[in-house]
Coordinates of C-alpha atoms and ligand atoms in Angstrom, one line a residue:
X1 CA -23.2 30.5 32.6
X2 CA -25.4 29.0 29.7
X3 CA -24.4 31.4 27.2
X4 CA -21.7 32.9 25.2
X5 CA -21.9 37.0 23.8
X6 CA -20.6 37.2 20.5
X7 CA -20.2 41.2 19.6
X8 CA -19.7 41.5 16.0
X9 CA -19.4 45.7 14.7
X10 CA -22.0 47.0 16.9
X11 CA -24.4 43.6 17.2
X12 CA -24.0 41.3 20.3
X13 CA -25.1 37.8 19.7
X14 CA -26.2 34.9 22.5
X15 CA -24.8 31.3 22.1
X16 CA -26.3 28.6 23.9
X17 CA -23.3 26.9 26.6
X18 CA -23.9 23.6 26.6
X19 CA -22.1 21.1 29.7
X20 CA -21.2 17.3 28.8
X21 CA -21.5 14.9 32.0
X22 CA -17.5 15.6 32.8
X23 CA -18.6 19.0 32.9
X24 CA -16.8 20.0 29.8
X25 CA -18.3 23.1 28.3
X26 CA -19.2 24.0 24.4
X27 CA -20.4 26.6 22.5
X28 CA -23.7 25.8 20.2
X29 CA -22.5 27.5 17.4
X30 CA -25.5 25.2 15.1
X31 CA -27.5 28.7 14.4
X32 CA -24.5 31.3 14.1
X33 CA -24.5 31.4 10.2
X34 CA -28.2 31.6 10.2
X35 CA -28.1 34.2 13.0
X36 CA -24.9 36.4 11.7
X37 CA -24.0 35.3 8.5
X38 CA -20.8 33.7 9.6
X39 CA -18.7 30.4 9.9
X40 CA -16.4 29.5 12.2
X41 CA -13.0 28.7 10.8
X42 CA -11.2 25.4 12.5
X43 CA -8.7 23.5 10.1
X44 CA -8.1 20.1 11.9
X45 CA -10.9 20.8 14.2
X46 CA -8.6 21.8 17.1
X47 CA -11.7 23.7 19.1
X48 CA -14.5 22.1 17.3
X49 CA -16.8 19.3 18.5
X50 CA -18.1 17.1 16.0
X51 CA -21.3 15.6 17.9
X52 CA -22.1 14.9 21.6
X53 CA -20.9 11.1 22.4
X54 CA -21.4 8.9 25.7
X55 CA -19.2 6.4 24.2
X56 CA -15.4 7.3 25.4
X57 CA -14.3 10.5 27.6
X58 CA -11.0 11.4 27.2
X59 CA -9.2 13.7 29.4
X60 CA -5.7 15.0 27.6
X61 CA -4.2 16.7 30.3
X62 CA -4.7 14.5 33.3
X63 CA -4.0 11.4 31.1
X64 CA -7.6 9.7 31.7
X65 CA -9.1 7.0 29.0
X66 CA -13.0 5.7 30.1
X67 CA -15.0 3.3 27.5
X68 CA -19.0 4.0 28.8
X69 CA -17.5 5.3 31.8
X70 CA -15.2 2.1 32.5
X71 CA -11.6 3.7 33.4
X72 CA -8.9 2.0 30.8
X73 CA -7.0 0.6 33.5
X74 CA -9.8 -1.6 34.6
X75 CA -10.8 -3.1 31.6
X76 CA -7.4 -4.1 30.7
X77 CA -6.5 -6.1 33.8
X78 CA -10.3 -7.5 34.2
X79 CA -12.0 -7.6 30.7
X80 CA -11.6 -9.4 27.6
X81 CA -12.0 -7.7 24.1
X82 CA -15.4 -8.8 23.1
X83 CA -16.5 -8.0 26.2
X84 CA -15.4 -4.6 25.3
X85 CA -16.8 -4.8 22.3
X86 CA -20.0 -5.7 23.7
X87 CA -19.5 -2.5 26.1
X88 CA -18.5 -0.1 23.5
X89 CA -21.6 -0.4 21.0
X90 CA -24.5 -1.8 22.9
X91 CA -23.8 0.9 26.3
X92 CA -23.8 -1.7 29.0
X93 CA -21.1 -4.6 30.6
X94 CA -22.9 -7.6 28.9
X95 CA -24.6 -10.1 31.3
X96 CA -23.3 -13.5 30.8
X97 CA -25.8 -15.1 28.4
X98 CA -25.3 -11.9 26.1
X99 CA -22.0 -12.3 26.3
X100 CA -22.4 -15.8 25.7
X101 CA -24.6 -15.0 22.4
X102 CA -22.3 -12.3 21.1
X103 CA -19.3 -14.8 21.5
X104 CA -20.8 -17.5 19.9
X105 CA -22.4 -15.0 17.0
X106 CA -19.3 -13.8 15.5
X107 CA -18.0 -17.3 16.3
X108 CA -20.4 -18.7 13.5
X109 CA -19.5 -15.8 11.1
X110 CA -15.8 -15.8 11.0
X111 CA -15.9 -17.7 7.0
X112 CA -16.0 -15.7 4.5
X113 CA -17.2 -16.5 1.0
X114 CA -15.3 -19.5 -0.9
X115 CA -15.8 -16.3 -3.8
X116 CA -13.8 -14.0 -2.2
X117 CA -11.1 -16.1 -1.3
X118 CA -10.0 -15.9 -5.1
X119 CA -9.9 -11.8 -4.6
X120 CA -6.4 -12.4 -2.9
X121 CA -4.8 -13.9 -5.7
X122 CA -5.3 -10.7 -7.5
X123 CA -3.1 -8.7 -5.0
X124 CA 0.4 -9.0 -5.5
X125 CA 2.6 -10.3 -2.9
X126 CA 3.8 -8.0 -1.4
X127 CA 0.2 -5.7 -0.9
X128 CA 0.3 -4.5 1.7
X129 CA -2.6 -5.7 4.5
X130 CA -4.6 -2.3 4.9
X131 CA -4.7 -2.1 1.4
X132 CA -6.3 -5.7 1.3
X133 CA -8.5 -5.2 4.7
X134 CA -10.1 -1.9 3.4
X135 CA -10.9 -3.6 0.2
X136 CA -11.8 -6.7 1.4
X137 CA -14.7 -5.4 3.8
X138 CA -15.7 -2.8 1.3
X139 CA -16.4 -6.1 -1.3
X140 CA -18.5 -7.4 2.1
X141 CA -21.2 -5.2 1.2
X142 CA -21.4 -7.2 -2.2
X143 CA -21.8 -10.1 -0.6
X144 CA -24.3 -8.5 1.9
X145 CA -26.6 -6.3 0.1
X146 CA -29.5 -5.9 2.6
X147 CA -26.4 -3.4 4.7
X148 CA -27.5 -1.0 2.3
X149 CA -30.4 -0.3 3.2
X150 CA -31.4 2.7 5.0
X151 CA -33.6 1.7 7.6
X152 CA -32.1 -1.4 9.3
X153 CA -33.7 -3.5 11.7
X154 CA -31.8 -3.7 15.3
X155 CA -31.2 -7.7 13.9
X156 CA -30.3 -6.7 11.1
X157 CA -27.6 -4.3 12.5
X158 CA -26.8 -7.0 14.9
X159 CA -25.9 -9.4 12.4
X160 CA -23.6 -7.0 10.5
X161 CA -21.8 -6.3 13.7
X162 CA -21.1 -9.6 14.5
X163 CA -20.4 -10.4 10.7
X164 CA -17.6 -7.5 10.5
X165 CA -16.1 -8.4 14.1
X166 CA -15.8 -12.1 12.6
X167 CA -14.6 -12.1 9.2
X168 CA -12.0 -9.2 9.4
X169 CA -10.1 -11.0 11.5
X170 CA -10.0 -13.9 9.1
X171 CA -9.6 -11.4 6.4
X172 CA -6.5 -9.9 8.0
X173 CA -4.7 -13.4 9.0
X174 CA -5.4 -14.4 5.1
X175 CA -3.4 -11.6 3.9
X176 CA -0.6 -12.3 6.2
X177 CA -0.5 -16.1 4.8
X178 CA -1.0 -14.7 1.4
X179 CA 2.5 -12.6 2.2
X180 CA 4.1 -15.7 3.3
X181 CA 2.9 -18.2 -0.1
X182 CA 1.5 -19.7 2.7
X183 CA -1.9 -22.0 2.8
X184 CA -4.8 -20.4 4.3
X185 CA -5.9 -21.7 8.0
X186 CA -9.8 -21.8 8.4
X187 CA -11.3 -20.1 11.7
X188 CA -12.0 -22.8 14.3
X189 CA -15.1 -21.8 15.8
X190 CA -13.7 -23.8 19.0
X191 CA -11.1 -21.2 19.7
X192 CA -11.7 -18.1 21.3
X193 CA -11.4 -15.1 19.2
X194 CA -7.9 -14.3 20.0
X195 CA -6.9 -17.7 20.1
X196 CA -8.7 -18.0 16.4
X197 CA -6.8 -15.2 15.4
X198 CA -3.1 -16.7 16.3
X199 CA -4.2 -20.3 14.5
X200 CA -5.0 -18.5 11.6
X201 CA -2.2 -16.7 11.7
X202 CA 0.4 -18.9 12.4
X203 CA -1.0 -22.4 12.3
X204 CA 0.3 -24.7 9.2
X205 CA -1.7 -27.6 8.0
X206 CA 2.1 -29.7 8.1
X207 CA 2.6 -29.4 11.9
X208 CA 0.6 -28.6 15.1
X209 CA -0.3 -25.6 16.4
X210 CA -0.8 -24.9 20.5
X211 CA -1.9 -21.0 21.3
X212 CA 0.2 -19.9 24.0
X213 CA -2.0 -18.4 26.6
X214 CA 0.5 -15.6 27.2
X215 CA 0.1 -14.7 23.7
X216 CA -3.3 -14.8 23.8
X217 CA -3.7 -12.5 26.8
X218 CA -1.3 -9.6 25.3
X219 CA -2.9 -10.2 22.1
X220 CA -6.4 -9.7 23.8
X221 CA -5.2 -6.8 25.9
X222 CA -3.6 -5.0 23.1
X223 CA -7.0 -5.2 21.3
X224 CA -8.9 -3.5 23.9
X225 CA -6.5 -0.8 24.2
X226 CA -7.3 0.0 20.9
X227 CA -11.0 -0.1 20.8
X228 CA -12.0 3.2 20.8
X229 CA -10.8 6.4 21.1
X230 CA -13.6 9.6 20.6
X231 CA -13.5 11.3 17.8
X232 CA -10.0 10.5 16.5
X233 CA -9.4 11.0 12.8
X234 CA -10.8 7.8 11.8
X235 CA -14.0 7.3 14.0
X236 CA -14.6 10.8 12.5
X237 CA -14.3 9.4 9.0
X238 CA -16.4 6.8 9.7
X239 CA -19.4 8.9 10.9
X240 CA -18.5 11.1 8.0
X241 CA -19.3 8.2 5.5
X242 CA -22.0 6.8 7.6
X243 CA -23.9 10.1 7.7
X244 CA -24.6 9.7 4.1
X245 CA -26.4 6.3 4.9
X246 CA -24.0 4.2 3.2
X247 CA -23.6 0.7 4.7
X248 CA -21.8 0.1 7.6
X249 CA -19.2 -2.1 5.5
X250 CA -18.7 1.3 3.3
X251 CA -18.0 3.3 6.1
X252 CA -15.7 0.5 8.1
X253 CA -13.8 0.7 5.2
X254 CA -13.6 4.4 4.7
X255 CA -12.1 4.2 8.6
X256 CA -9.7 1.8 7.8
X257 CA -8.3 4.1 5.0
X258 CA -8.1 7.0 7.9
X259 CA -6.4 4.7 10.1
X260 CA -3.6 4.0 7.3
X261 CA -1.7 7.1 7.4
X262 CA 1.2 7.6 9.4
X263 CA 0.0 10.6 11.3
X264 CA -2.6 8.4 12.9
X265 CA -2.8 4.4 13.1
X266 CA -0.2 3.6 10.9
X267 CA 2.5 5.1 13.2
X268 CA 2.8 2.1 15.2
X269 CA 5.1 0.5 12.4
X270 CA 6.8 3.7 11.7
X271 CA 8.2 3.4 15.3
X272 CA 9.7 -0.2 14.4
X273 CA 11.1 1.0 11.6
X274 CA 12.4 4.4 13.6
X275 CA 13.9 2.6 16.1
X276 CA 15.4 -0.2 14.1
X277 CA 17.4 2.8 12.5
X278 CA 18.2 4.5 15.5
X279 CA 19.7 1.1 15.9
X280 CA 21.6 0.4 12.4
X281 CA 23.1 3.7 13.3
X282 CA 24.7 2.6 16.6
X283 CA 21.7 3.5 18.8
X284 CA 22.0 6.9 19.2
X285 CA 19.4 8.4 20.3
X286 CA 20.1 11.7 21.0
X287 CA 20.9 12.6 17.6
X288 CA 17.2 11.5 16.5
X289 CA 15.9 13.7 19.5
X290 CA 17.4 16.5 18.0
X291 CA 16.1 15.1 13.9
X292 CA 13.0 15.7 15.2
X293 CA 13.6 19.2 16.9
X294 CA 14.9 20.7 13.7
X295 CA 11.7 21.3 11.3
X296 CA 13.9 21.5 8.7
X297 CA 14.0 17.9 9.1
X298 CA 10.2 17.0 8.6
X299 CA 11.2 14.3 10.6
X300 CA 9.0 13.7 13.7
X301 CA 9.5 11.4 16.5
X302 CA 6.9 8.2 15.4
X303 CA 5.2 7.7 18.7
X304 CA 5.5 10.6 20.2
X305 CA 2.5 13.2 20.6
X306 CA -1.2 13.5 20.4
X307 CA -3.8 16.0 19.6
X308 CA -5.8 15.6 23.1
X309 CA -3.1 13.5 25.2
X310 CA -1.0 16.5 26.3
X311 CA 0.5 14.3 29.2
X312 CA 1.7 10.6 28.9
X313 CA -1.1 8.3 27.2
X314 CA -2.4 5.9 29.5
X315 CA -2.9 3.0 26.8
X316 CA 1.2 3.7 26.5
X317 CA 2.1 2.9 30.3
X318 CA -0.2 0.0 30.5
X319 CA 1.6 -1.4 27.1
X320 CA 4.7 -0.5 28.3
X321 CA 4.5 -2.4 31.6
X322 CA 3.0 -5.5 29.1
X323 CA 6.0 -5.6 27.0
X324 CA 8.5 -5.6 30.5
X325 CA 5.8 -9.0 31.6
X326 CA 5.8 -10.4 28.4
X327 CA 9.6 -10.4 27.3
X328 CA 10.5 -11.3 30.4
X329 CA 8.5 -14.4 30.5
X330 CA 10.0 -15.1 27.0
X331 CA 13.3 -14.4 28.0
X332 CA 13.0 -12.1 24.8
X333 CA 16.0 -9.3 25.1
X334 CA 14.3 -7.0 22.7
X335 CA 17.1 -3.9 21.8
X336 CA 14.4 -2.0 20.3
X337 CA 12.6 -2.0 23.9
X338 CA 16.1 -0.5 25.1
X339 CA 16.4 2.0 22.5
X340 CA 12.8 3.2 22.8
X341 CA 13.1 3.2 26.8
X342 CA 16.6 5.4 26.0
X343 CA 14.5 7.6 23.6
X344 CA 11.8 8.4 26.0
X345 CA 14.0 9.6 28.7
X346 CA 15.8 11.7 26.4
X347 CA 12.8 13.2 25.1
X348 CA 10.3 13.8 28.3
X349 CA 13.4 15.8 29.6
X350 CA 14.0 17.4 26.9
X351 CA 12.3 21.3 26.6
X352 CA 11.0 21.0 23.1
X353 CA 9.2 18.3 23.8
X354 CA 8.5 19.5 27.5
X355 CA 7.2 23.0 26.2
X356 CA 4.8 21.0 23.5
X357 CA 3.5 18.3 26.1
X358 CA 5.0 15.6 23.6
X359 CA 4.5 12.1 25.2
X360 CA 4.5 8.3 24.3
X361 CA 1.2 7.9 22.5
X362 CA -0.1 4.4 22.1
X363 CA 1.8 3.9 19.0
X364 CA 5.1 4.3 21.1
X365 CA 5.2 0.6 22.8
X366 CA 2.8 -1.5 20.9
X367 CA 5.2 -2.8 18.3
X368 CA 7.1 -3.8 20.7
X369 CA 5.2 -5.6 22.3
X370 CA 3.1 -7.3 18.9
X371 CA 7.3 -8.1 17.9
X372 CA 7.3 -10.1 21.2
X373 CA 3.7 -11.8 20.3
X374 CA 5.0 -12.7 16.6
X375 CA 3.0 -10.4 14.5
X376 CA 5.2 -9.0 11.9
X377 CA 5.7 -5.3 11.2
X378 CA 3.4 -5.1 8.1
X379 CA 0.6 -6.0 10.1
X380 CA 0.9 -3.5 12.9
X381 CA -1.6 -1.1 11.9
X382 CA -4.2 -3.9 10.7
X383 CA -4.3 -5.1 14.6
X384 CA -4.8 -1.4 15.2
X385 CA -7.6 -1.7 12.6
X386 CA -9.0 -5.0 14.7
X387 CA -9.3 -3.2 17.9
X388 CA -10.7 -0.1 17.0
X389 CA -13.5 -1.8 14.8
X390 CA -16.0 -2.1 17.6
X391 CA -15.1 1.6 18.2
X392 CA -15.6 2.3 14.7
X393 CA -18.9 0.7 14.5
X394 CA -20.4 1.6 18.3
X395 CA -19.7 5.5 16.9
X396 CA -21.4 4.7 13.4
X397 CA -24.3 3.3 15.6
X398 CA -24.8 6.6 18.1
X399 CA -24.5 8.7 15.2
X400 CA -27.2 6.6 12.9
X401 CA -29.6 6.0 16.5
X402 CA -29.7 9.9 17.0
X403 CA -30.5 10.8 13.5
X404 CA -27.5 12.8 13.4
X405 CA -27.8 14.6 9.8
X406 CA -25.2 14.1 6.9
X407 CA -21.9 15.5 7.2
X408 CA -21.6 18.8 5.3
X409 CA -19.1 21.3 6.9
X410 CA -18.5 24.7 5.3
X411 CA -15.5 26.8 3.9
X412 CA -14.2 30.2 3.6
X413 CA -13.2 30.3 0.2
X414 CA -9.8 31.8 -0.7
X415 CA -9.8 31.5 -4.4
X416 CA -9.7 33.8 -7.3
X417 CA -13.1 36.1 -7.8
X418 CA -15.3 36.0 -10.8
X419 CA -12.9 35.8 -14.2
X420 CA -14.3 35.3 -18.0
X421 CA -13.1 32.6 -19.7
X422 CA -10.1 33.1 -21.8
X423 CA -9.5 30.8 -25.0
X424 CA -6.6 28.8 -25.9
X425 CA -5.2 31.4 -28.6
X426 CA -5.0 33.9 -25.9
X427 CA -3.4 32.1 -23.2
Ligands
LIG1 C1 -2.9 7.9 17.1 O1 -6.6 11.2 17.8 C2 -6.4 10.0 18.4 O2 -7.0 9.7 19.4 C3 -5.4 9.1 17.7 C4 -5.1 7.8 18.4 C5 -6.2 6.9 18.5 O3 -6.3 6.1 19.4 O4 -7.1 7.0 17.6 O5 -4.6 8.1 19.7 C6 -4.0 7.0 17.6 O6 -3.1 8.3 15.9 C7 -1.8 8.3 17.9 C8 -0.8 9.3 17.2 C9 0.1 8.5 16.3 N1 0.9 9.4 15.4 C10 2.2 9.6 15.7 O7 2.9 9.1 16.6 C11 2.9 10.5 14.6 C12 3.8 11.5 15.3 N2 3.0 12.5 16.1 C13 2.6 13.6 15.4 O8 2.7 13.8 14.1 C14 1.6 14.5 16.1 O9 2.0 14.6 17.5 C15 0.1 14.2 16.0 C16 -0.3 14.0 14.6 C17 -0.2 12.9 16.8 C18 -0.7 15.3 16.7 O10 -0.5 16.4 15.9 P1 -1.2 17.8 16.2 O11 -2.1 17.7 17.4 O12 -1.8 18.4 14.9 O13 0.0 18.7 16.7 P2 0.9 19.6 15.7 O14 1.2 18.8 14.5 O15 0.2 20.9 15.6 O16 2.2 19.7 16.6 C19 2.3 20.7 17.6 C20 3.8 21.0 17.7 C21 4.4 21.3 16.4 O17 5.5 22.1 16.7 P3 5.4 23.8 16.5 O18 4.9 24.1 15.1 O19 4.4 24.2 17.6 O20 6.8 24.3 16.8 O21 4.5 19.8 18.2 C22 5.4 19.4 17.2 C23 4.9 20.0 15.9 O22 6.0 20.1 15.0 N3 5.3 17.9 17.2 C24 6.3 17.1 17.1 C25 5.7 15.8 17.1 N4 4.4 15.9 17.3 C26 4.1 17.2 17.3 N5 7.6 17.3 16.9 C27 8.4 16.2 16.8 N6 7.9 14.9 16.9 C28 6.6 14.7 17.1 N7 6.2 13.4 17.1

């Protein structure tokens, strides 16, 4: 079983099987234009792999999430997000002084240039944060020149790891003050980087601030839940840019853009805003169920459905059971948690969704439960960008360390055949 027959007219062709360590199975189709002539045709990239990862195996239909082999569930309850991170693009569980060192690293890079501070008085008020995240780490490069370069040293990639993990957490909780007209809180390297995160955020120079460890905790796990996720629309954009050799900041910011749309990442604050109608109109929910059903709608469920996941997500049950700890100990009675528990009965019973394997994706609870933490809705999809960034850059690095070549996929062309040119007069 280590090769596919291909019988096209009266030739039969051999293509290499190839078996990943989950004993998944592909076909090497890397020779079949050279060999037949032809393409393959795969809009979205439904059957087609991209490149052979050991970062994160997914399995969609048994509901299975692993970061370096590292089951989701695990990591969650146990780890902490730079740990994660740590995991994610160097391969291993760090040993405590790496850890140690990779804390205190992006610790000491979390300022970013006095220079670029006076880039957010350009934006208007009301930008919105990708907008001024994707830009903001793009104009790193500027400020980091030697990122260019082609052939970095491992230090050198180091440094811009630990450089992009620090300072786009500051340059995310600056664009929230910069939404509010409100003063800018410096990082405390003190703080841990969640902890950093929530001062800057929050924190006013008037009054103190305490982190509450609660926070902190959901906060953290929230992060790792989004760290990384295989080769998802915007780690695919990232090793799309990368492949060209442009920096790591150019690529970062190339998977922020990815992450923005509503189809992917930024669905998380199309849920709030779903279920905040559902409520305005009396919480019914049913009548959305069926919105969603009728294509004539174009209305789809926010939240709902993944391209792999074809059973419930398991980042969505662990969030889920997060936002039940968390408003509880709060004492937060949340009507959007209600509405969206209301919605996902409704729907999992429901044959549409049933015959389609349409489930909570990760998007489905998480606003809930940043609503309960105090991030605001406009920043919903900027923590997404957050955690996924080690992600992001431990898939730029695997592609960049095996010398993967640049991204160039083919087409089938469907447009007119050869035509003269015909001038204006005769048009
Ligand atoms: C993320 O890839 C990743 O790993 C992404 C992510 C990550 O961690 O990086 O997990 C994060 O992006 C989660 C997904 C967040 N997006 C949403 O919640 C938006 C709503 N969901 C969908 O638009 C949709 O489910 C996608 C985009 C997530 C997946 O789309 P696919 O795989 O291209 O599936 P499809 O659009 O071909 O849909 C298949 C069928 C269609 O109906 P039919 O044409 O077969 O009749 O299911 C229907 C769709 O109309 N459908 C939905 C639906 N999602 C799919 N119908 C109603 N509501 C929905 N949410």
């Amino acid at each position: 079983m280590n090769s596919a027959k291909l019988k096209i007219d009266d030739k039969e062709f051999e293509l290499p099987v190839i078996e990943g360590s989950e004993g998944e199975k592909a076909i090497d189709i890397s020779r079949l234009r050279n060999d037949t002539g032809y393409i393959t045709s795969d809009t979205g990239y439904k059957s087609t792999g991209s490149t052979r990862s050991a970062i994160t195996f997914l399995d969609g239909e048994n509901g299975i999430l692993r970061y370096r082999g590292y089951p989701i569930e695990q990591l969650a309850e146990k780890s902490t997000f730079l740990e994660v991170a740590y995991l994610l693009i160097y391969g291993e569980l760090p040993t405590s002084k790496e850890l140690e060192d990779f804390t205190s690293g992006i610790s000491r890079h979390t300022l970013i240039h006095e220079d670029m501070k006076k880039f957010y008085e350009g934006y208007p008020a009301k930008a919105h944060p990708m907008g001024i995240l994707a830009s903001m780490i793009s104009a790193l490069s500027t400020f980091y020149p030697d990122a260019q370069k082609a052939d970095l040293t491992p230090d050198e990639v180091d440094v811009t790891v630990k450089r992009l993990i620090a300072k786009s957490a500051t340059i995310a909780a600056w664009s929230f003050k910069k939404s509010q007209g409100h003063p800018i809180m410096y990082p405390q390297n003190r703080l841990s980087y969640c902890a950093n995160f929530l001062h800057m955020m929050f924190a006013l120079p008037t009054e103190e601030y305490e982190v509450n460890e609660t926070v902190e905790k959901a906060l953290d796990t929230l992060l790792i839940l989004h760290a990384d996720h295989e080769q998802n629309c915007s780690a695919s954009t990232v090793r799309m840019a990368g492949s060209s050799h442009a920096s790591l900041y150019a690529a970062i910011s190339s998977g922020v853009c990815a992450l923005w749309g509503p189809l992917h990442g930024g669905a998380n604050q199309e849920v709030i805003e779903m279920l905040e109608q559902i409520r305005q109109n009396g919480g019914d929910v049913k009548k959305m169920v069926e919105k969603a059903k009728d294509k004539k709608s174009g209305f789809r469920l926010m939240g709902f459905g993944h391209r792999v996941y074809k059973n419930f997500d398991p980042r969505a049950k662990i969030i889920k059971k997060a936002c039940d700890d968390v408003l509880e100990e709060f004492g937060i009675d949340d009507p959007l948690l209600d509405i969206a528990k209301s919605l996902e009965e409704v729907a999992v019973s429901d044959d549409y969704f049933l015959e389609r394997k349409l489930y909570p994706n990760v998007d489905f609870y998480s606003g809930i439960l940043y609503r309960a933490i105090g991030i605001p809705t406009e920043m919903f999809t900027v923590m997404f960008a957050l955690g996924r960034l080690p992600g992001w850059i431990a898939q730029w690095k695997e592609m960049r360390d095996n010398n993967e070549p640049i991204s160039r996929p083919r087409q089938l062309y469907v447009g007119h055949t050869e035509r003269d040119y015909v001038s204006l007069d005769k048009r």
